[in-house]
Amino acid sequence: MEQLQTTNDAKSVIHLLDQLNTQNSAAIWIPSLGKEIAFKQMAAKHQKDVIRTLAGTKYFPSALVITLHDIIFDTLMDDSVEKENFTTIDKLAVLLGLRAHNVSDTIELTEVERVDGAEIEGEIKKKISITDHLTRLRKAGDKIKPNTPAKLSVPGLEVIVSLPKFGTEYKFEKYLHDQLRANSDAGADDIMATVFINTLTQFIQSVSTNGQTFEYKDYTPDDCVTITQQLPQRMLQTISDELDPQSLPAQKFTKVPFTQDKVKYIGQIPIDGTFFLAE
């Protein structure tokens, strides 16, 4: 009768597989660093985490964001890199690089629209090479760097906003996730309102009023959200208007222009629960 292997044997297999995932690493370009960094090959556990996330995504919109952050944390091989200081642009570059290396270099665009705004007749399908897309962005240089932080003012108040750093986004998304889990019976309107305020807060670096400046990095997410909710409506609208310009460099990673039959289109790379699934 064949005997089952011991736990020690299983640990040996796990160790060997971890070595394999390390050996089959991918060199992924990090825009803010201007160089490539090694990332381990993804393991089945990472796909398991994504699948587990999907069950709660409808109610906990931050769950997938957190899982994707955790995958980046877990696969980054260079401990000397301060990953918390990665930009949102870096995050997208890494996710696309991991997808190309671990699943497929080809991905189908979604939400295809005509650049001229005309209605599309029929269905337009387009698949792109992620590697080619990243190569074009890499050549773009300064065009994909985060914009300079913006100083926004209304009488008696100044707010500085910028594209959030990787660590800031992660901290606030975890806070949002915990808030929504604690209030699991919240309706869609409450969820949308909570997500809206949380998103605005992620972009705020500091608030200055009455000769004093308050840096959001010095406060808990809960305190930051509370401060944001007390900002004048006029300032809230001003911040909202600034989000698109600040997010534009990051959007270049997920919005892809292409021409088909002499018509110019733009499509979306779907960073969702299907992102790490083969087509």
Short mmCIF file of C-alpha atoms in Angstrom, two decimals:
data_model
loop_
_atom_site.label_atom_id
_atom_site.label_comp_id
_atom_site.label_asym_id
_atom_site.label_seq_id
_atom_site.Cartn_x
_atom_site.Cartn_y
_atom_site.Cartn_z
CA MET A 1 0.00 0.00 0.00
CA GLU A 2 1.37 3.38 -1.06
CA GLN A 3 2.12 5.72 1.81
CA LEU A 4 1.17 9.42 1.82
CA GLN A 5 4.06 11.85 1.74
CA THR A 6 4.90 13.66 4.98
CA THR A 7 4.33 17.32 5.74
CA ASN A 8 8.06 17.91 5.42
CA ASP A 9 7.93 16.59 1.85
CA ALA A 10 5.09 18.99 1.07
CA LYS A 11 7.12 21.88 2.47
CA SER A 12 9.99 20.86 0.21
CA VAL A 13 7.73 20.96 -2.82
CA ILE A 14 6.41 24.38 -1.80
CA HIS A 15 9.97 25.64 -1.38
CA LEU A 16 10.96 24.36 -4.82
CA LEU A 17 7.89 25.94 -6.43
CA ASP A 18 8.67 29.25 -4.74
CA GLN A 19 12.19 29.04 -6.15
CA LEU A 20 10.70 28.36 -9.59
CA ASN A 21 8.44 31.40 -9.35
CA THR A 22 11.44 33.49 -8.35
CA GLN A 23 13.61 32.18 -11.19
CA ASN A 24 10.89 32.89 -13.77
CA SER A 25 10.70 36.55 -12.81
CA ALA A 26 9.66 39.43 -15.03
CA ALA A 27 11.56 42.70 -15.42
CA ILE A 28 8.83 45.37 -15.34
CA TRP A 29 9.40 49.03 -16.09
CA ILE A 30 8.55 51.44 -13.25
CA PRO A 31 7.91 54.91 -14.72
CA SER A 32 8.69 56.91 -11.56
CA LEU A 33 12.04 55.13 -11.14
CA GLY A 34 12.91 55.17 -14.84
CA LYS A 35 14.11 51.57 -14.70
CA GLU A 36 12.99 47.95 -14.63
CA ILE A 37 12.38 46.03 -11.40
CA ALA A 38 12.08 42.24 -11.01
CA PHE A 39 8.74 40.68 -10.02
CA LYS A 40 8.22 37.00 -9.21
CA GLN A 41 6.04 34.83 -11.36
CA MET A 42 2.47 34.86 -10.03
CA ALA A 43 1.21 31.75 -8.28
CA ALA A 44 -2.22 30.10 -8.31
CA LYS A 45 -2.89 31.60 -4.87
CA HIS A 46 -2.97 35.05 -6.44
CA GLN A 47 -5.74 34.04 -8.85
CA LYS A 48 -7.54 32.44 -5.90
CA ASP A 49 -7.42 35.79 -4.10
CA VAL A 50 -8.91 37.56 -7.13
CA ILE A 51 -11.71 35.01 -7.45
CA ARG A 52 -12.48 35.24 -3.72
CA THR A 53 -12.67 39.01 -4.08
CA LEU A 54 -15.29 38.86 -6.83
CA ALA A 55 -17.98 37.52 -4.51
CA GLY A 56 -17.85 40.74 -2.50
CA THR A 57 -17.00 43.25 -5.19
CA LYS A 58 -20.62 44.36 -5.63
CA TYR A 59 -20.83 45.36 -2.00
CA PHE A 60 -17.22 46.16 -1.24
CA PRO A 61 -15.89 48.11 -4.26
CA SER A 62 -12.44 48.43 -2.73
CA ALA A 63 -11.88 44.67 -2.36
CA LEU A 64 -10.44 44.14 -5.83
CA VAL A 65 -8.21 47.21 -5.55
CA ILE A 66 -6.77 45.88 -2.29
CA THR A 67 -6.21 42.41 -3.77
CA LEU A 68 -4.33 43.84 -6.76
CA HIS A 69 -2.17 45.90 -4.40
CA ASP A 70 -1.42 42.78 -2.34
CA ILE A 71 -0.37 40.88 -5.48
CA ILE A 72 2.11 43.65 -6.32
CA PHE A 73 3.44 43.65 -2.74
CA ASP A 74 3.83 39.86 -2.79
CA THR A 75 5.58 39.57 -6.16
CA LEU A 76 8.00 42.50 -5.87
CA MET A 77 11.47 41.01 -5.40
CA ASP A 78 13.58 44.09 -4.59
CA ASP A 79 13.20 44.83 -0.87
CA SER A 80 15.15 48.08 -1.24
CA VAL A 81 12.37 49.62 -3.35
CA GLU A 82 9.96 51.79 -1.35
CA LYS A 83 6.80 50.45 -2.93
CA GLU A 84 4.58 52.73 -0.84
CA ASN A 85 5.99 55.63 -2.88
CA PHE A 86 5.03 54.08 -6.21
CA THR A 87 2.57 56.27 -8.06
CA THR A 88 -0.81 55.14 -9.38
CA ILE A 89 0.90 55.20 -12.78
CA ASP A 90 3.52 52.72 -11.51
CA LYS A 91 0.74 50.46 -10.22
CA LEU A 92 -0.87 50.26 -13.65
CA ALA A 93 2.48 49.63 -15.33
CA VAL A 94 3.16 46.72 -12.95
CA LEU A 95 -0.31 45.21 -13.35
CA LEU A 96 -0.01 45.30 -17.14
CA GLY A 97 3.48 43.83 -16.96
CA LEU A 98 2.31 41.01 -14.67
CA ARG A 99 -0.62 40.26 -16.99
CA ALA A 100 1.67 40.07 -20.03
CA HIS A 101 4.18 37.83 -18.25
CA ASN A 102 1.82 35.49 -16.39
CA VAL A 103 -1.34 35.21 -18.50
CA SER A 104 -1.08 36.53 -22.03
CA ASP A 105 0.47 39.48 -23.81
CA THR A 106 -2.79 39.90 -25.74
CA ILE A 107 -5.86 41.52 -24.21
CA GLU A 108 -9.19 42.60 -25.71
CA LEU A 109 -10.28 46.21 -25.27
CA THR A 110 -13.70 47.04 -23.85
CA GLU A 111 -15.93 50.15 -23.92
CA VAL A 112 -14.76 51.03 -27.44
CA GLU A 113 -15.84 54.51 -28.60
CA ARG A 114 -15.24 56.61 -31.69
CA VAL A 115 -12.89 59.52 -31.05
CA ASP A 116 -15.21 61.86 -32.97
CA GLY A 117 -18.12 60.90 -30.71
CA ALA A 118 -20.20 59.43 -33.54
CA GLU A 119 -22.35 56.40 -32.84
CA ILE A 120 -20.77 53.03 -33.61
CA GLU A 121 -22.65 50.78 -35.98
CA GLY A 122 -22.31 47.12 -35.07
CA GLU A 123 -19.62 45.80 -32.73
CA ILE A 124 -15.98 46.85 -32.80
CA LYS A 125 -13.54 44.32 -31.40
CA LYS A 126 -9.87 45.02 -30.89
CA LYS A 127 -7.06 43.05 -29.25
CA ILE A 128 -3.72 44.65 -28.48
CA SER A 129 -0.26 43.57 -27.39
CA ILE A 130 0.37 44.77 -23.82
CA THR A 131 4.13 44.77 -24.45
CA ASP A 132 3.76 47.01 -27.49
CA HIS A 133 1.44 49.31 -25.54
CA LEU A 134 3.93 49.64 -22.66
CA THR A 135 6.79 50.22 -25.11
CA ARG A 136 4.92 53.14 -26.70
CA LEU A 137 4.22 54.62 -23.26
CA ARG A 138 7.84 54.19 -22.22
CA LYS A 139 8.93 56.20 -25.27
CA ALA A 140 6.43 58.94 -24.36
CA GLY A 141 8.59 59.93 -21.38
CA ASP A 142 7.38 63.10 -19.64
CA LYS A 143 3.87 62.75 -21.09
CA ILE A 144 3.07 59.97 -18.63
CA LYS A 145 4.62 61.48 -15.53
CA PRO A 146 2.24 62.66 -12.78
CA ASN A 147 1.21 66.29 -13.09
CA THR A 148 2.60 68.86 -10.67
CA PRO A 149 0.44 69.06 -7.52
CA ALA A 150 -2.27 71.68 -8.00
CA LYS A 151 -2.96 74.51 -5.54
CA LEU A 152 -6.69 75.15 -5.38
CA SER A 153 -8.11 78.19 -3.60
CA VAL A 154 -11.40 79.65 -2.45
CA PRO A 155 -11.65 82.61 -0.04
CA GLY A 156 -9.89 81.71 3.22
CA LEU A 157 -8.87 78.21 2.11
CA GLU A 158 -6.15 76.52 0.03
CA VAL A 159 -6.02 72.82 -0.81
CA ILE A 160 -3.18 70.99 -2.59
CA VAL A 161 -4.18 67.94 -4.63
CA SER A 162 -2.15 65.41 -6.63
CA LEU A 163 -2.34 61.88 -7.98
CA PRO A 164 -2.21 59.64 -4.87
CA LYS A 165 0.84 57.55 -4.11
CA PHE A 166 0.56 53.75 -4.01
CA GLY A 167 0.69 53.65 -0.19
CA THR A 168 -1.92 56.40 0.16
CA GLU A 169 -4.36 54.68 -2.20
CA TYR A 170 -3.86 51.35 -0.41
CA LYS A 171 -4.44 52.91 3.03
CA PHE A 172 -7.65 54.66 2.02
CA GLU A 173 -9.04 51.71 0.05
CA LYS A 174 -8.56 49.46 3.10
CA TYR A 175 -10.30 52.07 5.23
CA LEU A 176 -13.17 52.27 2.73
CA HIS A 177 -13.45 48.48 2.60
CA ASP A 178 -13.67 48.26 6.40
CA GLN A 179 -16.31 51.01 6.45
CA LEU A 180 -18.47 49.27 3.87
CA ARG A 181 -18.13 45.88 5.55
CA ALA A 182 -19.22 47.41 8.85
CA ASN A 183 -22.27 48.81 7.09
CA SER A 184 -23.06 45.87 4.81
CA ASP A 185 -26.75 46.81 4.59
CA ALA A 186 -25.95 50.16 2.98
CA GLY A 187 -27.85 50.94 -0.19
CA ALA A 188 -26.28 51.79 -3.53
CA ASP A 189 -26.69 55.54 -2.90
CA ASP A 190 -24.84 55.35 0.43
CA ILE A 191 -22.04 53.30 -1.15
CA MET A 192 -21.66 55.77 -4.02
CA ALA A 193 -21.51 58.72 -1.62
CA THR A 194 -18.93 57.00 0.59
CA VAL A 195 -16.75 56.06 -2.40
CA PHE A 196 -17.01 59.62 -3.77
CA ILE A 197 -15.74 61.27 -0.57
CA ASN A 198 -13.03 58.63 -0.12
CA THR A 199 -11.78 59.15 -3.70
CA LEU A 200 -11.61 62.93 -3.28
CA THR A 201 -9.75 62.52 0.01
CA GLN A 202 -7.07 60.32 -1.59
CA PHE A 203 -6.10 63.19 -3.90
CA ILE A 204 -5.73 65.78 -1.12
CA GLN A 205 -2.23 66.44 0.22
CA SER A 206 -2.97 69.31 2.55
CA VAL A 207 -5.54 71.86 3.68
CA SER A 208 -4.52 75.40 4.70
CA THR A 209 -6.77 77.88 6.47
CA ASN A 210 -6.41 80.69 9.03
CA GLY A 211 -2.60 80.59 8.71
CA GLN A 212 -2.35 76.88 9.51
CA THR A 213 -1.56 73.95 7.22
CA PHE A 214 -2.82 70.43 7.89
CA GLU A 215 -0.98 67.63 6.07
CA TYR A 216 -3.25 64.65 5.43
CA LYS A 217 -0.32 62.23 5.83
CA ASP A 218 -0.26 63.16 9.53
CA TYR A 219 -3.86 62.02 10.11
CA THR A 220 -5.80 58.76 10.06
CA PRO A 221 -8.02 58.03 7.03
CA ASP A 222 -11.08 58.57 9.23
CA ASP A 223 -9.86 62.02 10.29
CA CYS A 224 -8.97 62.92 6.68
CA VAL A 225 -12.43 61.92 5.42
CA THR A 226 -14.06 63.92 8.23
CA ILE A 227 -11.99 67.01 7.28
CA THR A 228 -12.88 66.59 3.61
CA GLN A 229 -16.58 66.44 4.47
CA GLN A 230 -16.29 69.83 6.20
CA LEU A 231 -14.74 71.59 3.19
CA PRO A 232 -16.95 74.24 1.57
CA GLN A 233 -19.06 72.92 -1.30
CA ARG A 234 -17.30 75.40 -3.59
CA MET A 235 -13.93 73.79 -2.80
CA LEU A 236 -15.34 70.29 -3.19
CA GLN A 237 -16.46 71.15 -6.72
CA THR A 238 -13.06 72.70 -7.48
CA ILE A 239 -11.32 69.50 -6.33
CA SER A 240 -13.69 67.36 -8.40
CA ASP A 241 -12.88 69.41 -11.50
CA GLU A 242 -9.14 68.84 -10.91
CA LEU A 243 -9.37 65.02 -10.66
CA ASP A 244 -9.47 64.45 -14.43
CA PRO A 245 -6.34 66.53 -15.19
CA GLN A 246 -4.48 64.81 -12.34
CA SER A 247 -5.64 61.35 -13.51
CA LEU A 248 -4.92 61.92 -17.22
CA PRO A 249 -1.35 60.50 -17.22
CA ALA A 250 -2.60 57.32 -15.51
CA GLN A 251 -5.47 56.99 -17.99
CA LYS A 252 -2.94 56.67 -20.81
CA PHE A 253 -2.17 53.18 -19.46
CA THR A 254 -5.75 51.94 -19.67
CA LYS A 255 -7.22 53.96 -22.55
CA VAL A 256 -5.78 52.83 -25.87
CA PRO A 257 -6.32 54.69 -29.17
CA PHE A 258 -6.40 52.71 -32.41
CA THR A 259 -7.50 53.08 -36.02
CA GLN A 260 -9.67 50.56 -37.86
CA ASP A 261 -10.97 51.01 -41.39
CA LYS A 262 -9.67 54.60 -41.31
CA VAL A 263 -11.83 55.41 -38.27
CA LYS A 264 -10.19 56.47 -34.99
CA TYR A 265 -11.36 54.71 -31.84
CA ILE A 266 -10.36 54.50 -28.20
CA GLY A 267 -10.83 51.40 -26.04
CA GLN A 268 -10.39 50.49 -22.39
CA ILE A 269 -8.08 47.87 -20.89
CA PRO A 270 -10.38 46.30 -18.26
CA ILE A 271 -8.67 46.29 -14.85
CA ASP A 272 -11.36 44.13 -13.26
CA GLY A 273 -11.92 40.62 -11.94
CA THR A 274 -11.18 39.12 -15.37
CA PHE A 275 -7.82 40.87 -15.74
CA PHE A 276 -5.71 37.86 -14.77
CA LEU A 277 -7.86 35.32 -16.63
CA ALA A 278 -6.89 33.95 -20.03
CA GLU A 279 -9.29 34.90 -22.81
#
